[in-house]
CSV table of C-alpha atoms in Angstrom, one decimal:
chain,number,residue,atom,x,y,z
A,1,MET,CA,-9.8,31.0,4.2
A,2,LYS,CA,-10.7,27.8,6.1
A,3,THR,CA,-8.2,25.9,8.2
A,4,VAL,CA,-7.9,22.2,7.6
A,5,GLY,CA,-5.9,19.8,9.8
A,6,ILE,CA,-4.5,16.6,8.3
A,7,ILE,CA,-3.7,13.9,10.9
A,8,GLY,CA,-1.1,11.5,9.5
A,9,MET,CA,1.3,12.9,6.9
A,10,GLY,CA,1.9,9.8,4.8
A,11,VAL,CA,0.9,9.1,1.2
A,12,MET,CA,-2.7,10.1,1.6
A,13,GLY,CA,-2.2,12.8,4.2
A,14,GLY,CA,0.5,14.5,2.2
A,15,SER,CA,-1.6,14.2,-1.0
A,16,PHE,CA,-4.6,15.8,0.8
A,17,ALA,CA,-2.5,18.5,2.2
A,18,GLY,CA,-0.9,19.4,-1.2
A,19,ARG,CA,-4.2,19.5,-3.0
A,20,LEU,CA,-6.0,21.5,-0.3
A,21,LYS,CA,-3.1,24.0,-0.3
A,22,GLN,CA,-3.5,24.4,-4.0
A,23,LEU,CA,-7.2,25.1,-3.5
A,24,GLY,CA,-6.3,28.0,-1.1
A,25,TYR,CA,-6.9,26.4,2.3
A,26,ARG,CA,-4.8,27.0,5.3
A,27,VAL,CA,-3.4,23.6,6.1
A,28,TYR,CA,-2.0,22.2,9.3
A,29,GLY,CA,-0.2,18.9,9.5
A,30,PHE,CA,-0.2,16.6,12.6
A,31,ASP,CA,2.2,13.8,12.9
A,32,LEU,CA,4.7,12.4,15.4
A,33,ASN,CA,7.2,11.9,12.6
A,34,GLY,CA,9.2,15.1,12.4
A,35,HIS,CA,10.7,14.2,9.0
A,36,SER,CA,7.2,14.0,7.5
A,37,LEU,CA,6.3,17.4,8.8
A,38,LYS,CA,9.5,18.9,7.6
A,39,ARG,CA,9.1,17.4,4.1
A,40,ALA,CA,5.5,18.7,3.9
A,41,LYS,CA,6.7,22.2,4.9
A,42,GLU,CA,9.5,22.1,2.4
A,43,LYS,CA,7.0,21.2,-0.3
A,44,GLU,CA,4.8,24.0,0.9
A,45,TRP,CA,1.9,21.6,1.4
A,46,ILE,CA,1.3,22.8,5.0
A,47,ASP,CA,1.4,26.2,6.7
A,48,GLU,CA,2.3,24.7,10.1
A,49,GLY,CA,3.3,21.2,11.4
A,50,PHE,CA,2.6,19.9,14.9
A,51,ALA,CA,4.0,16.9,16.7
A,52,ASP,CA,2.5,18.1,19.9
A,53,PHE,CA,-1.3,17.6,19.4
A,54,SER,CA,-2.3,20.0,22.1
A,55,HIS,CA,-1.5,22.8,19.6
A,56,GLY,CA,-3.2,23.7,16.4
A,57,LEU,CA,-6.3,21.5,16.5
A,58,ALA,CA,-8.4,24.3,18.0
A,59,ASP,CA,-7.8,26.4,14.9
A,60,CYS,CA,-9.2,23.7,12.4
A,61,GLU,CA,-12.8,23.7,11.2
A,62,LEU,CA,-12.1,20.5,9.4
A,63,LEU,CA,-10.0,17.5,10.4
A,64,ILE,CA,-9.0,14.7,7.9
A,65,PHE,CA,-7.7,11.5,9.5
A,66,CYS,CA,-5.2,9.6,7.4
A,67,ILE,CA,-3.9,7.2,10.1
A,68,TYR,CA,-4.2,3.4,10.5
A,69,PRO,CA,-7.8,2.4,11.4
A,70,THR,CA,-6.8,0.7,14.7
A,71,LEU,CA,-5.4,4.0,15.9
A,72,LEU,CA,-8.3,6.2,15.1
A,73,LYS,CA,-10.6,5.7,18.1
A,74,GLU,CA,-7.7,6.1,20.6
A,75,TRP,CA,-6.3,9.2,18.9
A,76,ILE,CA,-9.7,11.0,18.9
A,77,GLU,CA,-10.5,9.9,22.5
A,78,LYS,CA,-7.2,11.2,23.7
A,79,ASN,CA,-7.1,14.5,21.8
A,80,GLN,CA,-10.7,15.6,21.1
A,81,ASN,CA,-10.7,18.0,24.0
A,82,HIS,CA,-8.5,20.1,21.8
A,83,PHE,CA,-10.9,20.2,18.9
A,84,ALA,CA,-12.7,23.4,18.0
A,85,PRO,CA,-16.4,23.4,18.7
A,86,HIS,CA,-18.5,21.8,15.9
A,87,THR,CA,-15.5,20.3,14.1
A,88,LEU,CA,-16.2,18.3,11.1
A,89,ILE,CA,-14.1,15.1,11.0
A,90,LEU,CA,-13.4,13.1,7.9
A,91,GLU,CA,-11.8,9.7,8.1
A,92,ILE,CA,-10.5,7.7,5.2
A,93,SER,CA,-10.0,4.2,6.6
A,94,GLY,CA,-10.2,1.3,4.1
A,95,VAL,CA,-12.9,-0.5,6.1
A,96,LYS,CA,-15.9,1.0,7.8
A,97,ARG,CA,-18.0,-1.4,9.8
A,98,ALA,CA,-15.3,-1.9,12.4
A,99,VAL,CA,-14.3,1.7,12.5
A,100,MET,CA,-17.3,4.1,12.3
A,101,GLU,CA,-19.4,2.9,15.2
A,102,PRO,CA,-16.6,2.7,17.9
A,103,VAL,CA,-15.5,6.3,17.0
A,104,GLN,CA,-19.1,7.6,17.0
A,105,ASN,CA,-19.6,6.1,20.5
A,106,ILE,CA,-16.8,8.2,22.0
A,107,LEU,CA,-17.0,11.3,19.8
A,108,ARG,CA,-17.9,14.7,21.4
A,109,LYS,CA,-21.6,15.4,20.7
A,110,ASP,CA,-20.9,18.8,19.1
A,111,CYS,CA,-18.5,17.2,16.5
A,112,GLU,CA,-19.6,15.3,13.4
A,113,LEU,CA,-17.8,12.3,11.8
A,114,MET,CA,-18.2,11.5,8.1
A,115,SER,CA,-16.5,8.5,6.6
A,116,ILE,CA,-15.0,8.8,3.1
A,117,HIS,CA,-12.9,6.7,0.8
A,118,PRO,CA,-11.0,8.3,-2.0
A,119,MET,CA,-10.2,5.4,-4.3
A,120,CYS,CA,-6.7,6.6,-5.2
A,121,GLY,CA,-4.4,5.1,-2.6
A,122,ARG,CA,-0.9,4.0,-3.4
A,123,GLU,CA,1.0,0.8,-2.6
A,124,SER,CA,4.0,2.7,-1.2
A,125,LYS,CA,4.1,4.3,2.2
A,126,GLY,CA,5.5,7.6,3.4
A,127,ILE,CA,5.2,11.3,2.4
A,128,GLU,CA,7.8,10.8,-0.3
A,129,TYR,CA,5.2,9.0,-2.4
A,130,ALA,CA,2.5,11.6,-1.8
A,131,ASN,CA,1.2,13.5,-4.9
A,132,PRO,CA,-1.8,15.9,-5.0
A,133,ALA,CA,-2.5,14.7,-8.6
A,134,ILE,CA,-3.7,11.3,-7.3
A,135,PHE,CA,-7.2,12.8,-6.8
A,136,ASP,CA,-7.6,13.7,-10.5
A,137,GLN,CA,-10.5,11.7,-12.0
A,138,ALA,CA,-10.5,9.4,-9.0
A,139,ASN,CA,-13.6,7.7,-7.6
A,140,PHE,CA,-14.8,9.1,-4.3
A,141,ILE,CA,-17.1,7.2,-1.9
A,142,LEU,CA,-19.2,8.8,0.9
A,143,ILE,CA,-20.2,6.5,3.8
A,144,PRO,CA,-22.7,8.5,5.9
A,145,ASP,CA,-24.8,7.3,8.8
A,146,ASP,CA,-27.9,8.6,10.4
A,147,ARG,CA,-25.9,11.1,12.5
A,148,ASN,CA,-24.7,13.0,9.4
A,149,SER,CA,-26.7,15.9,8.2
A,150,ALA,CA,-27.8,16.4,4.6
A,151,SER,CA,-25.8,19.7,4.5
A,152,THR,CA,-22.6,17.8,5.5
A,153,ILE,CA,-23.1,15.2,2.7
A,154,VAL,CA,-23.5,18.1,0.2
A,155,LYS,CA,-20.5,19.9,1.6
A,156,VAL,CA,-18.2,16.8,1.5
A,157,SER,CA,-19.4,16.0,-2.0
A,158,SER,CA,-18.5,19.5,-3.1
A,159,LEU,CA,-15.1,19.1,-1.5
A,160,ALA,CA,-14.6,15.8,-3.4
A,161,LYS,CA,-15.3,17.6,-6.7
A,162,ASP,CA,-12.9,20.4,-5.7
A,163,LEU,CA,-10.2,17.8,-5.0
A,164,GLY,CA,-10.6,16.7,-8.6
A,165,CYS,CA,-12.5,13.5,-8.1
A,166,LYS,CA,-14.9,12.3,-10.8
A,167,ASN,CA,-17.5,9.8,-9.7
A,168,ILE,CA,-19.0,10.4,-6.2
A,169,SER,CA,-20.9,7.5,-4.7
A,170,VAL,CA,-22.8,7.0,-1.5
A,171,LEU,CA,-22.7,3.6,0.2
A,172,THR,CA,-23.6,2.1,3.6
A,173,PRO,CA,-20.8,0.7,5.7
A,174,GLU,CA,-21.9,-2.8,4.8
A,175,GLU,CA,-22.0,-2.0,1.1
A,176,HIS,CA,-18.6,-0.4,1.3
A,177,ASP,CA,-16.9,-3.2,3.0
A,178,LYS,CA,-18.4,-5.8,0.6
A,179,MET,CA,-17.3,-3.7,-2.4
A,180,ILE,CA,-13.8,-3.2,-1.0
A,181,GLY,CA,-13.4,-6.8,-0.1
A,182,PHE,CA,-13.7,-7.8,-3.8
A,183,LEU,CA,-12.3,-4.8,-5.7
A,184,SER,CA,-9.3,-4.0,-3.4
A,185,GLN,CA,-8.6,-6.6,-0.7
A,186,LEU,CA,-9.0,-9.7,-2.9
A,187,THR,CA,-6.9,-8.2,-5.6
A,188,HIS,CA,-4.1,-7.5,-3.1
A,189,VAL,CA,-4.3,-11.1,-1.8
A,190,ILE,CA,-4.0,-12.4,-5.4
A,191,ALA,CA,-1.0,-10.1,-6.1
A,192,VAL,CA,0.8,-11.1,-2.9
A,193,THR,CA,0.2,-14.9,-3.4
A,194,LEU,CA,1.2,-14.7,-7.0
A,195,MET,CA,4.4,-12.9,-6.2
A,196,ASP,CA,5.1,-15.4,-3.4
A,197,THR,CA,4.6,-18.5,-5.6
A,198,HIS,CA,8.0,-18.6,-7.2
A,199,GLU,CA,11.5,-17.4,-6.1
A,200,ASN,CA,13.3,-16.1,-9.1
A,201,GLU,CA,15.7,-13.2,-9.0
A,202,HIS,CA,15.9,-13.1,-12.8
A,203,LEU,CA,12.2,-12.3,-13.3
A,204,VAL,CA,12.9,-8.8,-14.5
A,205,GLU,CA,15.1,-10.0,-17.3
A,206,TYR,CA,12.2,-11.7,-19.2
A,207,THR,CA,8.9,-10.6,-17.7
A,208,GLY,CA,6.2,-9.0,-19.8
A,209,ASP,CA,3.4,-6.5,-19.1
A,210,SER,CA,1.0,-9.1,-17.9
A,211,PHE,CA,3.1,-10.1,-14.8
A,212,ARG,CA,4.1,-6.6,-14.2
A,213,ASP,CA,0.5,-5.3,-14.2
A,214,LEU,CA,-0.8,-8.2,-12.1
A,215,THR,CA,1.8,-7.8,-9.4
A,216,ARG,CA,2.1,-4.0,-9.1
A,217,ILE,CA,0.2,-3.9,-5.8
A,218,ALA,CA,2.3,-6.8,-4.4
A,219,SER,CA,4.7,-4.1,-3.1
A,220,ILE,CA,2.6,-3.5,-0.1
A,221,ASN,CA,2.4,-1.8,3.3
A,222,GLU,CA,2.2,-5.0,5.4
A,223,ASP,CA,1.2,-3.3,8.6
A,224,MET,CA,-1.7,-1.4,7.2
A,225,TRP,CA,-3.0,-4.1,4.9
A,226,CYS,CA,-2.9,-6.8,7.7
A,227,GLU,CA,-5.1,-4.5,9.8
A,228,LEU,CA,-7.5,-4.0,6.9
A,229,PHE,CA,-7.8,-7.7,6.1
A,230,LEU,CA,-8.4,-8.6,9.8
A,231,LEU,CA,-11.0,-5.8,10.2
A,232,ASN,CA,-12.9,-7.1,7.2
A,233,LYS,CA,-12.1,-10.8,7.7
A,234,ASP,CA,-15.6,-12.2,7.2
A,235,ILE,CA,-16.1,-10.6,3.9
A,236,LEU,CA,-12.6,-11.1,2.6
A,237,LEU,CA,-12.7,-14.8,3.4
A,238,ASP,CA,-16.0,-15.2,1.5
A,239,GLU,CA,-14.4,-13.4,-1.5
A,240,ILE,CA,-11.3,-15.7,-1.4
A,241,ARG,CA,-13.6,-18.8,-1.3
A,242,GLN,CA,-15.5,-17.5,-4.3
A,243,PHE,CA,-12.3,-16.8,-6.2
A,244,ARG,CA,-11.0,-20.3,-5.3
A,245,ASP,CA,-14.2,-21.9,-6.6
A,246,THR,CA,-13.8,-20.1,-9.9
A,247,LEU,CA,-10.1,-21.0,-10.1
A,248,ASP,CA,-11.0,-24.7,-9.3
A,249,GLU,CA,-13.6,-24.5,-12.2
A,250,PHE,CA,-10.9,-23.4,-14.6
A,251,THR,CA,-8.4,-26.0,-13.2
A,252,GLN,CA,-10.9,-28.8,-13.8
A,253,ALA,CA,-11.6,-27.6,-17.4
A,254,LEU,CA,-7.8,-27.6,-18.1
A,255,GLU,CA,-7.4,-31.1,-16.5
A,256,GLN,CA,-10.1,-32.5,-18.6
A,257,SER,CA,-8.9,-30.7,-21.8
A,258,ASP,CA,-12.4,-29.0,-21.9
A,259,GLU,CA,-11.5,-26.4,-24.5
A,260,GLN,CA,-15.1,-25.1,-24.8
A,261,LYS,CA,-15.4,-24.5,-21.0
A,262,MET,CA,-12.1,-22.5,-20.9
A,263,LYS,CA,-13.3,-20.5,-23.9
A,264,ASP,CA,-16.6,-19.8,-22.3
A,265,MET,CA,-14.9,-18.5,-19.2
A,266,MET,CA,-12.6,-16.3,-21.3
A,267,VAL,CA,-15.5,-14.9,-23.3
A,268,LEU,CA,-17.3,-14.0,-20.1
A,269,SER,CA,-14.2,-12.4,-18.6
A,270,THR,CA,-13.7,-10.4,-21.8
A,271,LYS,CA,-17.3,-9.2,-21.8
A,272,ARG,CA,-17.1,-8.1,-18.2
A,273,ARG,CA,-13.8,-6.3,-18.8
A,274,HIS,CA,-15.2,-4.5,-21.8
A,275,LYS,CA,-18.2,-3.4,-19.7
A,276,PHE,CA,-15.8,-2.2,-17.1
A,277,ASP,CA,-13.8,-0.2,-19.6
C-alpha cells in the first residue's frame, strides 16, 4: 500500500483523498485548517491529518498539491526538507507557465515535479463540496517538461485512469494556458459580467434554463480566480478581445437588421456545438 499526501483539503484535495482512499491507498491530509482535516477524517477520506507539516511528509511517496498557485513555491521551499527521498510531486494549478518553472528552480534534485490538470473543478470552495465522483469520465491533462521521465508520465497516466478519468491529454505549459484561457477563464469572465449586468432580486421567479446554465460558474472563489486570471493575464486579455470582436460583429448585424448575418453566426455556432457534442 502506497502512502499519498494531499496538501490542501478543499474541494479538489478532499475529492482526491476520497477517491484515492477508495482505491486502497493510505492517505495523509495536510492543511492548516483543522476543520477540513476533521471533516476528511470523519468521511474516512484520510488516515491521518497534519496541521504541523514537519510530520507525515516523510512517509509519502507521492504528494498532490491542491493549494493556490501563488502559495506553491513558498510551501515547497519551506517544507521540502521533510520530503521522503525521490518523492513524486503532482500539482494541479489552473495555470502552468507562471508556476512550473519557479518551482522547478527551487525543488530538491532528487524529487520530481509533474504538473497535471484534472478538468473537474467546482465553483464552490471548501471540503464540504468535495466529492470523489467528480473524476468519473473527466478529462485529465498532463503537462510534463524535459525533467519528467517517460516512466513518470506513464505512471501518472495510469493513476488518472484509476481515478476514473476518461480522456488523457498531454500539453506543453504554453498550450495548456492558451487552452485554459479560452475554455475556462473566458467563460468565467463571461458568467461574472453577465451576472453583474443587472441587479434584480426577483430573477429566480421567472428565469429559465438558459440563464441558469450560463451563470452557474458565476458563483466563484474570488481569491483563487483572481490569482489565475492575473497569472495568465496576457492570454486571457487576448481571448477577451477576440470575444469582444465577435460580440461587436453580432451587435452590428443587429443594429443594421442584417438577418442573414445573424443567421450565419447562429448556424456556425450550432455546427461547432454539434461537433463538440
